[in-house]
GROMACS .gro file of C-alpha atoms in nm:
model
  235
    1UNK     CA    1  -3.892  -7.020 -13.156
    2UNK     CA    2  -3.545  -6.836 -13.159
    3UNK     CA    3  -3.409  -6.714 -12.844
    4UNK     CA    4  -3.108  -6.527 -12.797
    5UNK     CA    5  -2.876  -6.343 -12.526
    6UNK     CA    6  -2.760  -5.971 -12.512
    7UNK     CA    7  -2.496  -5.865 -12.268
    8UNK     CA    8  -2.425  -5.476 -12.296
    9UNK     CA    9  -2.041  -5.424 -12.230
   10UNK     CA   10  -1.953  -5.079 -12.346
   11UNK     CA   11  -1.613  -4.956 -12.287
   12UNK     CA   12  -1.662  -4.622 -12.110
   13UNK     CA   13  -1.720  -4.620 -11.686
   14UNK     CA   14  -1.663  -4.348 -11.496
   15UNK     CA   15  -1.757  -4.523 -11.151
   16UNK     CA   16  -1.527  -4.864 -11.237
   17UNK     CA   17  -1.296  -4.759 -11.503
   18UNK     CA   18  -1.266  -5.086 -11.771
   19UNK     CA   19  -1.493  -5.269 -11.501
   20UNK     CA   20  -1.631  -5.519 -11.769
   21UNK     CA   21  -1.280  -5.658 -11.891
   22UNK     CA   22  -1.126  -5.627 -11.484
   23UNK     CA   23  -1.044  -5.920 -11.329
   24UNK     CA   24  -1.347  -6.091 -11.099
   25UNK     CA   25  -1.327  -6.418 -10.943
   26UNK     CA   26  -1.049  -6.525 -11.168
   27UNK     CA   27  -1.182  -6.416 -11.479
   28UNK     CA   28  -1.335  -6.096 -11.648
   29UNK     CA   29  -1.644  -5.959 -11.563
   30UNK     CA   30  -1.835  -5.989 -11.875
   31UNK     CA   31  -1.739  -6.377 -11.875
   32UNK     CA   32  -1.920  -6.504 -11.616
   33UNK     CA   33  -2.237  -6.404 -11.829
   34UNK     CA   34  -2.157  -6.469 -12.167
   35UNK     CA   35  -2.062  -6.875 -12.019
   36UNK     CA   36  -2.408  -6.821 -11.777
   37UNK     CA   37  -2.554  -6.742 -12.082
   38UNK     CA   38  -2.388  -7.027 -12.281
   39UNK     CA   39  -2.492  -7.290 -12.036
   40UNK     CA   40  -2.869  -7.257 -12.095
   41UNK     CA   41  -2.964  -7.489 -12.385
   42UNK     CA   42  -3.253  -7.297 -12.514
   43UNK     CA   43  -3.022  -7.027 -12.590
   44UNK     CA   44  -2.858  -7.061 -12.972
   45UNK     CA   45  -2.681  -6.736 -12.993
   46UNK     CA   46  -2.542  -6.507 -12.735
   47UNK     CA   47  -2.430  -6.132 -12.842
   48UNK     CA   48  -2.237  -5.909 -12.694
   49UNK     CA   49  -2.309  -5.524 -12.771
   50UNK     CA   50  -2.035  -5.299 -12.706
   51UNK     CA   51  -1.791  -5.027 -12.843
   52UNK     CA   52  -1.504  -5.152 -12.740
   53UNK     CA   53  -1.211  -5.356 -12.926
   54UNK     CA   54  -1.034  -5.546 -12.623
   55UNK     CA   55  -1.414  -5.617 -12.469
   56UNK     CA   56  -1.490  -5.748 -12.784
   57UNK     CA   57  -1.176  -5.946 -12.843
   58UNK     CA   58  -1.236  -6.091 -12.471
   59UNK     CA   59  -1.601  -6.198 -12.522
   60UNK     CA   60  -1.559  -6.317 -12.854
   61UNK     CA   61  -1.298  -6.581 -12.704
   62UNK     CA   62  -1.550  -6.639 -12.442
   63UNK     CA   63  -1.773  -6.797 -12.696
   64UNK     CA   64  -2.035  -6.475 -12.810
   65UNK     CA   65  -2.085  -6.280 -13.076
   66UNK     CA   66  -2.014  -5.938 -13.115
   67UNK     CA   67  -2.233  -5.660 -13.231
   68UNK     CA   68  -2.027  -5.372 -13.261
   69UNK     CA   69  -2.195  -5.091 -13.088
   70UNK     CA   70  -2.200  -4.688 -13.241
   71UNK     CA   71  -2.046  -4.430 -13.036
   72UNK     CA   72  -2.414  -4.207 -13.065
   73UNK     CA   73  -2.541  -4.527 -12.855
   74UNK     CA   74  -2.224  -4.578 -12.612
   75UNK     CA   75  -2.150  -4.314 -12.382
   76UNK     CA   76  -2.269  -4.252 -12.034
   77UNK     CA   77  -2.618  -4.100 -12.155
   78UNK     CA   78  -2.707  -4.395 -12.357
   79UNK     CA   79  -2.990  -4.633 -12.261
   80UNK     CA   80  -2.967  -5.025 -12.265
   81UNK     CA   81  -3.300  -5.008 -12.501
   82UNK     CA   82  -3.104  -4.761 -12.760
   83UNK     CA   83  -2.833  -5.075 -12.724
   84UNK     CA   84  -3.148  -5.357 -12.739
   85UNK     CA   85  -3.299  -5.175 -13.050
   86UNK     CA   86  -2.982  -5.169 -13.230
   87UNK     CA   87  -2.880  -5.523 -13.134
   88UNK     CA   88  -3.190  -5.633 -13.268
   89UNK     CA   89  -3.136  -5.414 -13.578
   90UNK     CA   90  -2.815  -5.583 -13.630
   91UNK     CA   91  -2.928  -5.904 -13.587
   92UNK     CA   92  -3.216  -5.861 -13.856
   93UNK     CA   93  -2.975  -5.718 -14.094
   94UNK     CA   94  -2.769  -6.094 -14.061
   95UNK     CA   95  -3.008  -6.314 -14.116
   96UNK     CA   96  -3.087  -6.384 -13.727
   97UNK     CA   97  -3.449  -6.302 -13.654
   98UNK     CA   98  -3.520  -6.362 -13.273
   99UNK     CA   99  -3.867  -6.410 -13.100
  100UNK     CA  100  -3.711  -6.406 -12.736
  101UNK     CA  101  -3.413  -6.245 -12.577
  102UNK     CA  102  -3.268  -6.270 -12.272
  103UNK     CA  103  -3.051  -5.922 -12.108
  104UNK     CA  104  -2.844  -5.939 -11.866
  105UNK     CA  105  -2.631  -5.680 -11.750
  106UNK     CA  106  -2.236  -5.783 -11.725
  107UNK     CA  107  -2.269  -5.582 -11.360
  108UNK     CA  108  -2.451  -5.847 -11.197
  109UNK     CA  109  -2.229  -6.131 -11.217
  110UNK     CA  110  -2.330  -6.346 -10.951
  111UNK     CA  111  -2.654  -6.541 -11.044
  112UNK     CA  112  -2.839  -6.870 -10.892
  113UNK     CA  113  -2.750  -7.176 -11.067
  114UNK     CA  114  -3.029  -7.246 -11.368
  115UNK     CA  115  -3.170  -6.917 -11.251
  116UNK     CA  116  -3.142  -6.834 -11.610
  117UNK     CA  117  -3.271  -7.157 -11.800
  118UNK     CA  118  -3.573  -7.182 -11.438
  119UNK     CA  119  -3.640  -6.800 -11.576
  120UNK     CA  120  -3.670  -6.909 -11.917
  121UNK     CA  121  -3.891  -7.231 -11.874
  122UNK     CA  122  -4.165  -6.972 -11.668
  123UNK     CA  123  -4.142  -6.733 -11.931
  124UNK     CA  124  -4.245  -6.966 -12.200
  125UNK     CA  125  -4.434  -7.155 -11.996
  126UNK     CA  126  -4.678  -6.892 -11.898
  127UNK     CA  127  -4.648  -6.739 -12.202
  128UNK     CA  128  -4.548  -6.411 -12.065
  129UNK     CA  129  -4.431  -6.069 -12.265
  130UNK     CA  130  -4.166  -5.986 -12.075
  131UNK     CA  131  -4.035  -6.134 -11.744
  132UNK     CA  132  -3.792  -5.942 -11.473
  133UNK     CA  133  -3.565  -6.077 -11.213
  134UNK     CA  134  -3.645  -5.930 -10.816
  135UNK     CA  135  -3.529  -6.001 -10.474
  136UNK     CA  136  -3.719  -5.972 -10.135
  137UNK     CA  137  -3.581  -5.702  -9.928
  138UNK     CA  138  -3.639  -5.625  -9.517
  139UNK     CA  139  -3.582  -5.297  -9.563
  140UNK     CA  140  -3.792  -5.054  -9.512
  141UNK     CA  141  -3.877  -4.775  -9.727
  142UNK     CA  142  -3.922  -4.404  -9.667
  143UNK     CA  143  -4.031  -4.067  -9.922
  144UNK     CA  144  -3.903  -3.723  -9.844
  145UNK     CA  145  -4.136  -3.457  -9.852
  146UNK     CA  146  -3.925  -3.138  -9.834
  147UNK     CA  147  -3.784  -3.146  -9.520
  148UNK     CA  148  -4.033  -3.415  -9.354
  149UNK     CA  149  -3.907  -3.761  -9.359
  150UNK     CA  150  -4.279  -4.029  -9.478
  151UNK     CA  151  -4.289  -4.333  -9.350
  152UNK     CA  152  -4.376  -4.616  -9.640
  153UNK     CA  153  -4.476  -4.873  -9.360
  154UNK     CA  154  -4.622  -4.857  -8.994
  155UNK     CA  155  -4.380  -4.745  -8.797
  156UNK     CA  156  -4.622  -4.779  -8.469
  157UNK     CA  157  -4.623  -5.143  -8.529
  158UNK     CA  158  -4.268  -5.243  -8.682
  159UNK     CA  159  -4.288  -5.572  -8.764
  160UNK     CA  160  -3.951  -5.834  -8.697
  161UNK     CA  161  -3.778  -5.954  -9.037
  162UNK     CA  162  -3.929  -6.307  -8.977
  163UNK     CA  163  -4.277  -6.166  -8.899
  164UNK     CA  164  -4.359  -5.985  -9.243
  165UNK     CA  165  -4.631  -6.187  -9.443
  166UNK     CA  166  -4.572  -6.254  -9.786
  167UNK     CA  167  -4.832  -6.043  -9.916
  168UNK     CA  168  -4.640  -5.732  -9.729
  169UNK     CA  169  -4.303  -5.821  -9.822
  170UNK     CA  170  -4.150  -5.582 -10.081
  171UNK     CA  171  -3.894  -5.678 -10.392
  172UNK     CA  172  -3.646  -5.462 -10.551
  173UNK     CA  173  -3.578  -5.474 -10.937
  174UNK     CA  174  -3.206  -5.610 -10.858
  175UNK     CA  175  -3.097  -5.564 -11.268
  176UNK     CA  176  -2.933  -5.903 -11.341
  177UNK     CA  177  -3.186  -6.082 -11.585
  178UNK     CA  178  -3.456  -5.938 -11.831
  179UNK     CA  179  -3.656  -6.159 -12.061
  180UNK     CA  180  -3.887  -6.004 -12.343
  181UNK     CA  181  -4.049  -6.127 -12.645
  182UNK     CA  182  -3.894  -5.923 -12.942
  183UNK     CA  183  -4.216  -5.809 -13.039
  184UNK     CA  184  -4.307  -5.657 -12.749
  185UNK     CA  185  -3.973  -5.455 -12.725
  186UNK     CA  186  -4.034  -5.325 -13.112
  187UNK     CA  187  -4.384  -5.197 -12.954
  188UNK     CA  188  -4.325  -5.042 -12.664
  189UNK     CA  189  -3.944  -4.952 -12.698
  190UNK     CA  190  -3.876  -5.107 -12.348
  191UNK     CA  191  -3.793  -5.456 -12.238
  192UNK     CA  192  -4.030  -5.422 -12.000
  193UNK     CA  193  -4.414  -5.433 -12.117
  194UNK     CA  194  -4.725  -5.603 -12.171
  195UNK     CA  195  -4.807  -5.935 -11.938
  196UNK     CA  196  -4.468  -5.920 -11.674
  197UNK     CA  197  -4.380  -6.225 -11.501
  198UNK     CA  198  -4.108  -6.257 -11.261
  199UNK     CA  199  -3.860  -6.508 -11.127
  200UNK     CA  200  -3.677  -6.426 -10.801
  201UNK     CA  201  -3.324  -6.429 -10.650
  202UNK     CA  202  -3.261  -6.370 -10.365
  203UNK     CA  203  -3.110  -6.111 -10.175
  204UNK     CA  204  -2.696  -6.221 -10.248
  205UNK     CA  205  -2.733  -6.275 -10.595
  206UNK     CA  206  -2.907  -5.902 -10.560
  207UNK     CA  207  -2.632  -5.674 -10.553
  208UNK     CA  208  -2.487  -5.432 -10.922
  209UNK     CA  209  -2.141  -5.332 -10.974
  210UNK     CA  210  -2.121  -4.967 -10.997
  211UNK     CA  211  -1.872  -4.859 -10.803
  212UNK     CA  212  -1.505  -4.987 -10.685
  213UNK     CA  213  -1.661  -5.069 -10.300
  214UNK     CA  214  -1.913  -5.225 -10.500
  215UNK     CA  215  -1.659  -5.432 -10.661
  216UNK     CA  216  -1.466  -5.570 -10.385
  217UNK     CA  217  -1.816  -5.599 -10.194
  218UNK     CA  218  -1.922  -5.845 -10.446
  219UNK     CA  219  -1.606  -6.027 -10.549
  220UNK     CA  220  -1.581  -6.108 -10.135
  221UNK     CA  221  -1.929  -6.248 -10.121
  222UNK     CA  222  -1.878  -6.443 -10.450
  223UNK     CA  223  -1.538  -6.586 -10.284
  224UNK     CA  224  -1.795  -6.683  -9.935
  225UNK     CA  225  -2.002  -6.833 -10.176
  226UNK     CA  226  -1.844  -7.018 -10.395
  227UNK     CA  227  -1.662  -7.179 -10.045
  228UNK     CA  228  -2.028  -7.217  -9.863
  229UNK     CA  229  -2.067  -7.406 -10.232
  230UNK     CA  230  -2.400  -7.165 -10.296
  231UNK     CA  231  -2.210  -7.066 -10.575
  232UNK     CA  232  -2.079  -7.358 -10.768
  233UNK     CA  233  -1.922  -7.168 -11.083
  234UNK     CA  234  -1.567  -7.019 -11.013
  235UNK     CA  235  -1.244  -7.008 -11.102
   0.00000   0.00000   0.00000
């Protein structure tokens, strides 16, 4: 059973211009996956897909390897499965033939410690198609209905953060980790499909890079962290 990591790192962002090469925590922002990604033993390859020459040159020193991505499947309309489908294409085409593969996104840099490898283990374990990473929230949630605001919840009985049961208690797809048999993606065209189990993380190792308050957001809490020692990775 092959597994292998892809980390989409193209070179174009409007909201965080050159955000996956900029400095975070001491170090790029693509690194901290690519050596996350490195540090799980069941992992033999990890890949890097992106159109870019110094994000390539960067990763590549990081310890991946690089699947250079097509500008038709890099700019801002793209979708990670166009860069999935071709990464997988690529791989083929060398001689690597994966049956599992582990995405994560380059954005979501701060992740618990073996949350990757504890994802991995479940995944196999229960024999899963495709696995997603979520985190509880205490929010709570509301649709707009033209200009009438609908409450997702009882708002008559608003329960405390500490009172919600489990069974009420609501996740959020937070975008760091993915996990997907290859055959399932080549099926359905998504990473997501067929039997989908979950691993979660909690709320601080929830939040995406997409903007620059984003940014400095995250590279504060990672700093709070890493001195708390919940985060035991930085340099």
């Amino acid at each position: 059973m092959k597994i292998v990591a892809i980390i989409p790192a193209r070179g174009g962002s409007k909201g965080v211009p050159g955000k996956n090469i900029r400095q975070f925590a001491g170090k790029p922002l693509v690194v901290h996956s690519i050596e996350q990604a490195l540090s799980v033993s069941l992992i033999e390859n990890v890949f890097v897909s992106t159109d870019d020459e110094e994000i390539a040159e960067i990763s590549q020193n990081a310890g991946a390897s690089i699947i250079k991505r097509p500008a038709e499947l890099s700019g801002d309309s793209a979708t990670s499965e166009s860069a999935i489908g071709h990464a997988i294409s690529q791989m083929i085409s060398e001689g690597i033939d994966p049956d599992i593969i582990v995405f994560l996104q380059a954005t979501s840099p701060l992740r618990p410690e073996d949350g990757i490898a504890q994802a991995l283990k479940k995944f196999i374990s229960f024999e899963y198609d495709s696995l997603l990473s979520l985190s509880p929230t205490h929010r709570f949630f509301w649709k707009l209905r033209e200009d009438e605001a609908i409450a997702q919840y009882d708002y008559l009985n608003r329960p405390r953060r500490q009172d919600i049961k489990d069974d009420d208690r609501q996740y959020v797809e937070n975008g760091s980790l993915y996990i997907f048999k290859k055959e399932t993606f080549l099926k359905t065209g998504n990473r997501l499909g067929g039997r989908i189990g979950y691993t979660i993380f909690e709320e601080e190792y929830s939040y995406e890079i997409d903007t620059e308050t984003d940014f400095t957001v995250l590279e504060k809490l990672a700093q709070e962290m890493w001195k708390s020692g919940r985060l035991t990775v930085i340099t």
